[in-house]
Amino acid sequence: MSAIQKQDSAVYKILDSEIKRQSEGIELIPSENYVSPAILEAMGSIFTNKYSEGYPGKRYYGGQQFVDQIENLAIERAKKLFNAEHANVQPYSGSPANCAVYFALLEYKDTVMGLKLDQGGHITHGLPISFSGKFYNFVPYYVDPKTHLLDYEAIRKIALECKPKLIVAGYTAYPRDIDWTAFKKIADEVNAITMADISHIAGLIAGKQLKNPFDAGFDVVTTTTHKTLRGPRSAIIMCRSKYAKPIDKAVFPGLQGGPHDHITAAKAVCFGEALRPEFQIYAAQIIKNAKALADALAKFGWKLITGGTDNHLLLADLTVFGLRGMEAEEALDKAGITLNKNTVPYDPRGPFDPSGIRFGTPAVTTRGMKEPEMKQIAKWMDEVVKHYSDNSCLERVKIEVKELCEKFPVPGIE
Ligand code: DSN
């Protein structure tokens, strides 16, 4: 960072503080991770200087010899990683990727099914004030009110009634495995297109720890690349060949102009990393760590939604301890532990001040932390939550957190 330091002290100062925050604290936001130095280099590379509207071999600017190579490499690696017939690596991020799929395969006001946002869906899965809810007739499905698990029979009944053109499966706060085959069966009964948004669990699928929706016959799979997949902040769309043309057309020129070629380069590096056998060990450890965290918190009397986890994330209802998600998030932040407040299924409170918190293990696992560290983190979380207004407790935990973090450096931070 010597160039920034020399040229722009205001930016340097802020960046330096963020480096300190990331290295001295425990990151439990389940959608965050630390990229490798190679991915950081690709994101900061001279590919950022290039414009390349179009696709490899058919561009609207000159000088594409090497951009075409990098985009083709990213495409081939993505296809191999997820066993996909077609991949588009140009979407800027998850919401634009989902938007492109709808734009390609639906007409205005077509019926679509998605899990209700406050039960673990996503804004692009039909939130009424987002483009998805405004342009399409989203019919929500729900988790079971008692078990908080997906109830496939109840989902089937809604599908038979509303006859959706497309069904979205894939979640931001669902701690359990997804039965892709059950979704595909429901969709086939009503002749609907199947779309999996695997943004949260892409790394666990690529690392062969969770099932791949394409193996169950899904038509379209979207994913961000920066969560468990541990790549740059971006997204890709994969699909069966028969949907390739409309989806490519929807991405460019339908919704986007020039792709971000430096990010495409970083996606190629990310997919290369995820294709290595070590990545499977990483993905397995994410789940082992999440389960260890769940077990330890359950012993402290925590109310975990669905009782635990099959993946990288956990959701806890904190009202049993007499505090709200926001209070817990703030207290844990002061103690050097970052996570996010989150609604729990059938939450009587709203999304800005919900009953729960959401947390997970992708980032701490990247740092090399394992089950013993998860036990320690659970102990700190429990102490903070049960003494959230006791500043001396929060300050002591912050010091202890920093001591642990010093033993587990963040990749890319020296
Ligand atoms: N914002 C992401 C998350 O945190 O889950 C979803 O897009």
CSV table of C-alpha atoms and ligand atoms in Angstrom, one decimal:
chain,number,residue,atom,x,y,z
A,1,MET,CA,0.0,0.0,0.0
A,2,SER,CA,3.0,2.3,-0.3
A,3,ALA,CA,1.5,4.2,-3.3
A,4,ILE,CA,-1.7,5.0,-1.5
A,5,GLN,CA,0.2,5.9,1.6
A,6,LYS,CA,2.4,8.4,-0.4
A,7,GLN,CA,-0.5,9.8,-2.4
A,8,ASP,CA,-3.6,9.9,-0.3
A,9,SER,CA,-3.2,9.9,3.5
A,10,ALA,CA,-7.0,10.2,4.1
A,11,VAL,CA,-7.7,7.0,2.2
A,12,TYR,CA,-4.6,5.3,3.7
A,13,LYS,CA,-5.7,6.1,7.2
A,14,ILE,CA,-9.1,4.6,6.8
A,15,LEU,CA,-7.8,1.5,5.0
A,16,ASP,CA,-5.2,1.0,7.7
A,17,SER,CA,-7.9,1.1,10.4
A,18,GLU,CA,-9.9,-1.5,8.5
A,19,ILE,CA,-6.8,-3.8,8.2
A,20,LYS,CA,-6.5,-3.5,12.0
A,21,ARG,CA,-10.2,-4.3,12.5
A,22,GLN,CA,-10.1,-7.3,10.2
A,23,SER,CA,-7.0,-8.8,11.7
A,24,GLU,CA,-7.7,-8.1,15.4
A,25,GLY,CA,-11.3,-9.2,15.4
A,26,ILE,CA,-13.2,-12.4,14.9
A,27,GLU,CA,-15.4,-12.4,11.7
A,28,LEU,CA,-18.5,-14.4,12.0
A,29,ILE,CA,-20.7,-12.8,9.3
A,30,PRO,CA,-21.5,-15.9,7.3
A,31,SER,CA,-21.5,-14.1,4.0
A,32,GLU,CA,-18.0,-12.8,4.5
A,33,ASN,CA,-14.5,-14.3,4.0
A,34,TYR,CA,-10.9,-13.4,3.4
A,35,VAL,CA,-9.6,-13.8,-0.2
A,36,SER,CA,-6.1,-15.1,-0.9
A,37,PRO,CA,-3.2,-12.8,-1.8
A,38,ALA,CA,-3.4,-14.1,-5.4
A,39,ILE,CA,-7.1,-13.1,-5.7
A,40,LEU,CA,-6.2,-9.6,-4.2
A,41,GLU,CA,-3.5,-9.2,-6.8
A,42,ALA,CA,-5.9,-10.2,-9.6
A,43,MET,CA,-8.5,-7.7,-8.4
A,44,GLY,CA,-5.8,-5.0,-8.2
A,45,SER,CA,-4.5,-5.9,-11.6
A,46,ILE,CA,-4.3,-3.8,-14.9
A,47,PHE,CA,-7.3,-5.7,-16.3
A,48,THR,CA,-9.2,-2.9,-14.5
A,49,ASN,CA,-8.0,-0.6,-17.4
A,50,LYS,CA,-9.9,-2.5,-20.1
A,51,TYR,CA,-13.4,-2.2,-21.6
A,52,SER,CA,-14.8,-5.4,-23.2
A,53,GLU,CA,-18.5,-5.2,-23.9
A,54,GLY,CA,-19.6,-8.4,-25.5
A,55,TYR,CA,-18.4,-11.9,-25.1
A,56,PRO,CA,-15.2,-13.7,-26.0
A,57,GLY,CA,-14.7,-13.7,-29.8
A,58,LYS,CA,-17.5,-11.1,-30.2
A,59,ARG,CA,-16.7,-7.8,-28.6
A,60,TYR,CA,-17.4,-4.1,-29.3
A,61,TYR,CA,-13.9,-2.8,-28.5
A,62,GLY,CA,-10.4,-3.7,-29.8
A,63,GLY,CA,-7.5,-5.1,-27.8
A,64,GLN,CA,-9.4,-8.2,-26.5
A,65,GLN,CA,-6.6,-10.8,-27.0
A,66,PHE,CA,-6.0,-11.4,-23.3
A,67,VAL,CA,-9.4,-10.4,-21.9
A,68,ASP,CA,-10.9,-13.2,-24.0
A,69,GLN,CA,-8.3,-15.6,-22.6
A,70,ILE,CA,-9.1,-14.7,-19.0
A,71,GLU,CA,-12.8,-14.8,-19.5
A,72,ASN,CA,-12.7,-18.1,-21.3
A,73,LEU,CA,-10.5,-19.5,-18.5
A,74,ALA,CA,-13.0,-18.3,-15.8
A,75,ILE,CA,-15.9,-19.9,-17.8
A,76,GLU,CA,-14.1,-23.2,-18.2
A,77,ARG,CA,-13.1,-23.4,-14.6
A,78,ALA,CA,-16.6,-22.5,-13.4
A,79,LYS,CA,-18.2,-25.1,-15.6
A,80,LYS,CA,-15.8,-27.8,-14.3
A,81,LEU,CA,-16.3,-26.7,-10.6
A,82,PHE,CA,-20.0,-26.9,-10.7
A,83,ASN,CA,-20.6,-29.4,-13.5
A,84,ALA,CA,-22.4,-26.8,-15.5
A,85,GLU,CA,-23.3,-26.9,-19.2
A,86,HIS,CA,-23.0,-23.1,-19.5
A,87,ALA,CA,-21.5,-20.3,-17.4
A,88,ASN,CA,-21.7,-16.5,-17.7
A,89,VAL,CA,-19.0,-14.9,-15.5
A,90,GLN,CA,-20.0,-11.3,-16.2
A,91,PRO,CA,-22.6,-10.4,-13.5
A,92,TYR,CA,-21.4,-7.7,-11.2
A,93,SER,CA,-22.9,-9.2,-8.1
A,94,GLY,CA,-25.7,-11.5,-6.8
A,95,SER,CA,-28.7,-9.2,-7.2
A,96,PRO,CA,-27.8,-8.3,-10.9
A,97,ALA,CA,-27.2,-12.0,-11.6
A,98,ASN,CA,-30.7,-13.0,-10.2
A,99,CYS,CA,-32.2,-10.0,-12.1
A,100,ALA,CA,-30.7,-11.2,-15.3
A,101,VAL,CA,-32.2,-14.7,-14.9
A,102,TYR,CA,-35.7,-13.3,-14.4
A,103,PHE,CA,-35.2,-10.8,-17.3
A,104,ALA,CA,-34.1,-13.7,-19.5
A,105,LEU,CA,-36.7,-16.3,-18.6
A,106,LEU,CA,-39.8,-14.4,-17.3
A,107,GLU,CA,-42.3,-11.9,-18.6
A,108,TYR,CA,-43.6,-8.9,-16.6
A,109,LYS,CA,-45.9,-10.1,-13.7
A,110,ASP,CA,-45.1,-13.8,-14.2
A,111,THR,CA,-45.6,-15.9,-11.1
A,112,VAL,CA,-42.5,-17.0,-9.2
A,113,MET,CA,-42.0,-18.7,-5.9
A,114,GLY,CA,-39.4,-17.9,-3.3
A,115,LEU,CA,-38.9,-18.2,0.5
A,116,LYS,CA,-40.2,-15.2,2.4
A,117,LEU,CA,-37.3,-12.9,3.1
A,118,ASP,CA,-37.7,-12.7,6.9
A,119,GLN,CA,-37.5,-16.5,7.0
A,120,GLY,CA,-34.2,-16.7,5.2
A,121,GLY,CA,-34.9,-15.7,1.6
A,122,HIS,CA,-33.3,-12.8,-0.2
A,123,ILE,CA,-34.4,-9.3,-1.4
A,124,THR,CA,-34.2,-10.6,-5.0
A,125,HIS,CA,-36.5,-13.5,-4.1
A,126,GLY,CA,-39.6,-11.4,-4.1
A,127,LEU,CA,-39.3,-8.6,-1.5
A,128,PRO,CA,-42.3,-6.4,-2.5
A,129,ILE,CA,-40.2,-3.2,-2.5
A,130,SER,CA,-37.4,-4.7,-4.6
A,131,PHE,CA,-37.4,-5.0,-8.4
A,132,SER,CA,-38.2,-8.7,-8.0
A,133,GLY,CA,-41.4,-8.0,-6.1
A,134,LYS,CA,-42.4,-5.1,-8.2
A,135,PHE,CA,-42.0,-6.7,-11.7
A,136,TYR,CA,-43.0,-10.2,-10.9
A,137,ASN,CA,-45.8,-11.9,-9.0
A,138,PHE,CA,-43.8,-13.5,-6.3
A,139,VAL,CA,-45.7,-16.0,-4.2
A,140,PRO,CA,-43.8,-16.7,-0.9
A,141,TYR,CA,-43.4,-20.1,0.7
A,142,TYR,CA,-42.5,-20.6,4.3
A,143,VAL,CA,-40.6,-22.8,6.7
A,144,ASP,CA,-42.6,-25.0,9.1
A,145,PRO,CA,-43.8,-22.8,12.1
A,146,LYS,CA,-42.6,-25.4,14.6
A,147,THR,CA,-39.5,-27.0,13.2
A,148,HIS,CA,-38.4,-24.0,11.1
A,149,LEU,CA,-37.4,-26.6,8.4
A,150,LEU,CA,-38.5,-26.4,4.7
A,151,ASP,CA,-41.8,-28.3,4.5
A,152,TYR,CA,-41.7,-29.7,0.9
A,153,GLU,CA,-45.4,-30.9,1.0
A,154,ALA,CA,-46.5,-27.4,2.0
A,155,ILE,CA,-44.4,-25.9,-0.8
A,156,ARG,CA,-45.9,-28.4,-3.3
A,157,LYS,CA,-49.4,-27.3,-2.3
A,158,ILE,CA,-48.6,-23.6,-2.9
A,159,ALA,CA,-47.0,-24.6,-6.3
A,160,LEU,CA,-50.1,-26.6,-7.3
A,161,GLU,CA,-52.2,-23.6,-6.5
A,162,CYS,CA,-50.2,-20.7,-8.0
A,163,LYS,CA,-48.6,-22.6,-10.9
A,164,PRO,CA,-45.3,-20.6,-10.9
A,165,LYS,CA,-43.2,-20.2,-14.0
A,166,LEU,CA,-40.1,-20.4,-11.9
A,167,ILE,CA,-39.2,-21.6,-8.4
A,168,VAL,CA,-36.3,-20.2,-6.5
A,169,ALA,CA,-34.5,-22.3,-4.0
A,170,GLY,CA,-31.5,-21.1,-2.0
A,171,TYR,CA,-31.3,-19.0,1.1
A,172,THR,CA,-29.4,-16.4,3.2
A,173,ALA,CA,-30.3,-17.7,6.7
A,174,TYR,CA,-31.3,-21.4,6.4
A,175,PRO,CA,-28.9,-23.5,8.5
A,176,ARG,CA,-30.0,-26.9,7.0
A,177,ASP,CA,-29.3,-28.9,3.8
A,178,ILE,CA,-31.7,-28.3,0.9
A,179,ASP,CA,-33.4,-31.2,-0.8
A,180,TRP,CA,-32.9,-30.2,-4.5
A,181,THR,CA,-34.6,-33.3,-5.7
A,182,ALA,CA,-37.8,-32.5,-3.8
A,183,PHE,CA,-37.8,-29.0,-5.4
A,184,LYS,CA,-37.2,-30.4,-8.9
A,185,LYS,CA,-40.1,-32.9,-8.4
A,186,ILE,CA,-42.5,-30.1,-7.4
A,187,ALA,CA,-41.3,-27.9,-10.3
A,188,ASP,CA,-41.8,-30.8,-12.8
A,189,GLU,CA,-45.4,-31.3,-11.6
A,190,VAL,CA,-46.3,-27.7,-12.4
A,191,ASN,CA,-43.9,-27.4,-15.4
A,192,ALA,CA,-41.8,-24.6,-13.7
A,193,ILE,CA,-38.2,-23.7,-14.3
A,194,THR,CA,-35.9,-24.4,-11.3
A,195,MET,CA,-33.4,-21.8,-10.1
A,196,ALA,CA,-31.0,-22.4,-7.2
A,197,ASP,CA,-29.4,-19.4,-5.6
A,198,ILE,CA,-26.4,-21.1,-4.0
A,199,SER,CA,-24.7,-17.8,-3.0
A,200,HIS,CA,-24.2,-18.8,0.6
A,201,ILE,CA,-23.2,-22.5,0.1
A,202,ALA,CA,-21.3,-22.4,-3.2
A,203,GLY,CA,-18.0,-23.1,-1.5
A,204,LEU,CA,-19.5,-26.1,0.3
A,205,ILE,CA,-20.9,-27.5,-3.0
A,206,ALA,CA,-17.6,-26.8,-4.9
A,207,GLY,CA,-15.8,-28.4,-2.0
A,208,LYS,CA,-18.0,-31.5,-2.3
A,209,GLN,CA,-19.6,-31.3,1.1
A,210,LEU,CA,-23.2,-30.4,0.0
A,211,LYS,CA,-25.2,-31.6,-3.0
A,212,ASN,CA,-25.1,-29.8,-6.3
A,213,PRO,CA,-28.5,-28.7,-7.6
A,214,PHE,CA,-27.4,-29.6,-11.2
A,215,ASP,CA,-27.2,-33.2,-10.1
A,216,ALA,CA,-30.9,-33.0,-9.2
A,217,GLY,CA,-31.7,-31.6,-12.7
A,218,PHE,CA,-31.9,-27.9,-11.9
A,219,ASP,CA,-32.1,-25.5,-14.8
A,220,VAL,CA,-30.3,-22.5,-13.5
A,221,VAL,CA,-27.8,-21.9,-10.7
A,222,THR,CA,-26.7,-18.4,-9.6
A,223,THR,CA,-24.1,-17.6,-7.0
A,224,THR,CA,-22.1,-14.8,-5.6
A,225,THR,CA,-18.4,-15.6,-5.6
A,226,HIS,CA,-17.3,-14.0,-2.3
A,227,LYS,CA,-18.9,-16.0,0.5
A,228,THR,CA,-18.0,-19.6,1.2
A,229,LEU,CA,-16.5,-19.7,-2.4
A,230,ARG,CA,-13.9,-17.2,-1.1
A,231,GLY,CA,-13.4,-15.2,-4.3
A,232,PRO,CA,-13.8,-11.6,-5.3
A,233,ARG,CA,-17.0,-9.7,-4.7
A,234,SER,CA,-19.0,-10.7,-7.7
A,235,ALA,CA,-21.3,-13.4,-9.1
A,236,ILE,CA,-21.9,-15.9,-11.9
A,237,ILE,CA,-24.9,-17.6,-13.6
A,238,MET,CA,-24.8,-21.2,-14.7
A,239,CYS,CA,-27.5,-23.0,-16.6
A,240,ARG,CA,-28.4,-25.8,-19.0
A,241,SER,CA,-27.4,-25.1,-22.6
A,242,LYS,CA,-31.0,-24.4,-23.6
A,243,TYR,CA,-31.1,-21.3,-21.4
A,244,ALA,CA,-27.6,-20.0,-22.4
A,245,LYS,CA,-28.6,-17.6,-25.2
A,246,PRO,CA,-31.4,-15.7,-23.3
A,247,ILE,CA,-29.3,-15.5,-20.2
A,248,ASP,CA,-26.2,-14.2,-22.0
A,249,LYS,CA,-28.4,-11.7,-23.8
A,250,ALA,CA,-30.0,-10.6,-20.5
A,251,VAL,CA,-26.6,-9.9,-18.9
A,252,PHE,CA,-25.2,-8.1,-21.9
A,253,PRO,CA,-26.7,-6.0,-23.4
A,254,GLY,CA,-29.9,-6.5,-21.4
A,255,LEU,CA,-28.7,-5.2,-18.0
A,256,GLN,CA,-24.9,-4.5,-18.0
A,257,GLY,CA,-22.3,-2.8,-20.1
A,258,GLY,CA,-18.7,-3.7,-19.9
A,259,PRO,CA,-17.7,-6.6,-17.6
A,260,HIS,CA,-15.2,-5.9,-14.8
A,261,ASP,CA,-12.3,-7.7,-16.3
A,262,HIS,CA,-10.0,-7.4,-13.2
A,263,ILE,CA,-12.8,-9.2,-11.3
A,264,THR,CA,-13.2,-11.8,-14.0
A,265,ALA,CA,-9.4,-12.5,-13.6
A,266,ALA,CA,-9.9,-12.8,-9.8
A,267,LYS,CA,-12.9,-15.2,-10.4
A,268,ALA,CA,-10.6,-17.4,-12.6
A,269,VAL,CA,-8.1,-17.5,-9.8
A,270,CYS,CA,-10.8,-18.2,-7.2
A,271,PHE,CA,-12.2,-21.1,-9.3
A,272,GLY,CA,-8.7,-22.4,-9.8
A,273,GLU,CA,-8.2,-22.4,-6.0
A,274,ALA,CA,-11.6,-24.1,-5.4
A,275,LEU,CA,-10.7,-26.9,-7.9
A,276,ARG,CA,-7.8,-27.9,-5.7
A,277,PRO,CA,-8.2,-30.8,-3.3
A,278,GLU,CA,-7.2,-28.5,-0.4
A,279,PHE,CA,-10.5,-26.6,-0.9
A,280,GLN,CA,-12.5,-29.8,0.0
A,281,ILE,CA,-10.6,-29.9,3.3
A,282,TYR,CA,-11.4,-26.2,3.8
A,283,ALA,CA,-15.1,-26.7,3.0
A,284,ALA,CA,-15.3,-29.8,5.4
A,285,GLN,CA,-13.7,-27.8,8.2
A,286,ILE,CA,-16.2,-24.9,7.7
A,287,ILE,CA,-19.0,-27.4,8.5
A,288,LYS,CA,-17.1,-29.1,11.4
A,289,ASN,CA,-16.5,-25.7,12.9
A,290,ALA,CA,-20.1,-24.6,12.5
A,291,LYS,CA,-21.3,-27.8,14.2
A,292,ALA,CA,-18.7,-27.3,17.0
A,293,LEU,CA,-19.9,-23.7,17.6
A,294,ALA,CA,-23.5,-25.0,17.6
A,295,ASP,CA,-22.8,-27.7,20.1
A,296,ALA,CA,-20.9,-25.4,22.5
A,297,LEU,CA,-23.6,-22.7,22.3
A,298,ALA,CA,-26.4,-25.3,22.9
A,299,LYS,CA,-24.6,-26.3,26.1
A,300,PHE,CA,-24.8,-22.7,27.3
A,301,GLY,CA,-28.6,-22.8,26.7
A,302,TRP,CA,-28.7,-20.9,23.4
A,303,LYS,CA,-31.9,-21.3,21.3
A,304,LEU,CA,-30.6,-22.2,17.8
A,305,ILE,CA,-33.1,-22.2,15.0
A,306,THR,CA,-33.6,-25.8,13.9
A,307,GLY,CA,-31.4,-26.9,16.8
A,308,GLY,CA,-28.1,-26.7,14.9
A,309,THR,CA,-26.6,-26.6,11.4
A,310,ASP,CA,-25.7,-28.7,8.4
A,311,ASN,CA,-23.8,-25.9,6.7
A,312,HIS,CA,-21.7,-22.8,7.5
A,313,LEU,CA,-24.3,-20.7,9.4
A,314,LEU,CA,-26.3,-20.6,12.5
A,315,LEU,CA,-29.3,-18.5,13.6
A,316,ALA,CA,-30.1,-17.9,17.2
A,317,ASP,CA,-33.2,-16.4,18.9
A,318,LEU,CA,-31.8,-14.2,21.7
A,319,THR,CA,-35.1,-13.2,23.2
A,320,VAL,CA,-34.7,-16.2,25.6
A,321,PHE,CA,-31.9,-14.2,27.2
A,322,GLY,CA,-34.0,-11.0,27.3
A,323,LEU,CA,-32.1,-9.1,24.6
A,324,ARG,CA,-32.6,-8.3,20.9
A,325,GLY,CA,-30.4,-9.0,17.9
A,326,MET,CA,-29.4,-5.4,17.6
A,327,GLU,CA,-28.2,-5.2,21.3
A,328,ALA,CA,-26.2,-8.5,20.8
A,329,GLU,CA,-24.7,-7.3,17.5
A,330,GLU,CA,-23.5,-4.0,19.2
A,331,ALA,CA,-22.2,-5.7,22.3
A,332,LEU,CA,-20.3,-8.4,20.3
A,333,ASP,CA,-18.9,-5.7,18.0
A,334,LYS,CA,-17.5,-3.9,21.1
A,335,ALA,CA,-15.9,-7.2,22.1
A,336,GLY,CA,-14.2,-7.7,18.7
A,337,ILE,CA,-16.7,-10.3,17.4
A,338,THR,CA,-18.6,-9.3,14.2
A,339,LEU,CA,-21.9,-10.9,13.2
A,340,ASN,CA,-25.3,-9.6,12.1
A,341,LYS,CA,-28.7,-9.1,13.7
A,342,ASN,CA,-31.2,-11.2,11.8
A,343,THR,CA,-34.9,-12.1,11.8
A,344,VAL,CA,-35.8,-15.6,13.0
A,345,PRO,CA,-38.7,-17.4,11.3
A,346,TYR,CA,-42.1,-16.0,12.3
A,347,ASP,CA,-40.2,-13.1,14.1
A,348,PRO,CA,-42.7,-10.8,15.8
A,349,ARG,CA,-40.0,-8.0,15.5
A,350,GLY,CA,-39.0,-6.2,12.2
A,351,PRO,CA,-35.8,-6.6,10.2
A,352,PHE,CA,-34.1,-3.5,11.6
A,353,ASP,CA,-34.6,-4.6,15.2
A,354,PRO,CA,-35.1,-8.4,15.0
A,355,SER,CA,-35.1,-11.1,17.6
A,356,GLY,CA,-32.0,-12.9,16.5
A,357,ILE,CA,-28.4,-13.0,15.2
A,358,ARG,CA,-26.9,-14.8,12.2
A,359,PHE,CA,-23.3,-16.0,12.3
A,360,GLY,CA,-21.0,-18.6,10.6
A,361,THR,CA,-17.6,-20.0,10.1
A,362,PRO,CA,-16.2,-19.4,6.6
A,363,ALA,CA,-13.9,-16.6,7.6
A,364,VAL,CA,-12.5,-18.0,10.9
A,365,THR,CA,-11.9,-21.3,9.1
A,366,THR,CA,-9.9,-19.5,6.4
A,367,ARG,CA,-7.7,-18.2,9.3
A,368,GLY,CA,-7.0,-21.8,10.3
A,369,MET,CA,-9.2,-21.9,13.4
A,370,LYS,CA,-10.6,-25.3,14.3
A,371,GLU,CA,-13.0,-26.9,16.9
A,372,PRO,CA,-11.0,-25.8,20.0
A,373,GLU,CA,-11.2,-22.2,18.9
A,374,MET,CA,-14.9,-22.6,18.2
A,375,LYS,CA,-15.4,-23.6,21.8
A,376,GLN,CA,-13.6,-20.6,23.0
A,377,ILE,CA,-15.5,-18.3,20.6
A,378,ALA,CA,-18.8,-19.8,21.9
A,379,LYS,CA,-17.7,-19.1,25.5
A,380,TRP,CA,-17.0,-15.4,24.6
A,381,MET,CA,-20.3,-15.0,22.7
A,382,ASP,CA,-22.1,-16.4,25.7
A,383,GLU,CA,-20.4,-14.1,28.2
A,384,VAL,CA,-21.0,-11.1,26.0
A,385,VAL,CA,-24.7,-11.9,25.4
A,386,LYS,CA,-25.3,-12.6,29.1
A,387,HIS,CA,-23.4,-9.4,30.2
A,388,TYR,CA,-24.1,-7.2,27.3
A,389,SER,CA,-24.3,-4.0,29.3
A,390,ASP,CA,-21.1,-4.7,31.3
A,391,ASN,CA,-18.4,-2.7,29.5
A,392,SER,CA,-15.6,-4.2,31.6
A,393,CYS,CA,-16.6,-7.7,30.4
A,394,LEU,CA,-16.7,-6.5,26.7
A,395,GLU,CA,-13.3,-4.8,27.1
A,396,ARG,CA,-11.7,-8.0,28.6
A,397,VAL,CA,-13.2,-10.2,25.9
A,398,LYS,CA,-11.9,-7.8,23.2
A,399,ILE,CA,-8.3,-8.2,24.6
A,400,GLU,CA,-8.6,-12.0,24.7
A,401,VAL,CA,-10.1,-12.0,21.1
A,402,LYS,CA,-7.1,-10.0,19.9
A,403,GLU,CA,-4.7,-12.4,21.6
A,404,LEU,CA,-6.3,-15.4,19.8
A,405,CYS,CA,-6.4,-13.5,16.5
A,406,GLU,CA,-2.7,-12.8,16.6
A,407,LYS,CA,-2.1,-16.6,16.3
A,408,PHE,CA,-4.2,-16.8,13.2
A,409,PRO,CA,-3.1,-14.3,10.6
A,410,VAL,CA,-5.6,-13.1,7.9
A,411,PRO,CA,-4.4,-14.1,4.4
A,412,GLY,CA,-3.4,-10.9,2.5
A,413,ILE,CA,-2.6,-9.0,5.7
A,414,GLU,CA,1.0,-9.0,6.7
B,1,DSN,N1,-26.1,-9.8,1.8
B,1,DSN,C1,-26.0,-11.2,1.7
B,1,DSN,C2,-25.9,-11.9,3.0
B,1,DSN,O1,-25.3,-11.3,3.9
B,1,DSN,O2,-26.4,-13.0,3.1
B,1,DSN,C3,-27.0,-11.8,0.8
B,1,DSN,O3,-26.9,-11.2,-0.4
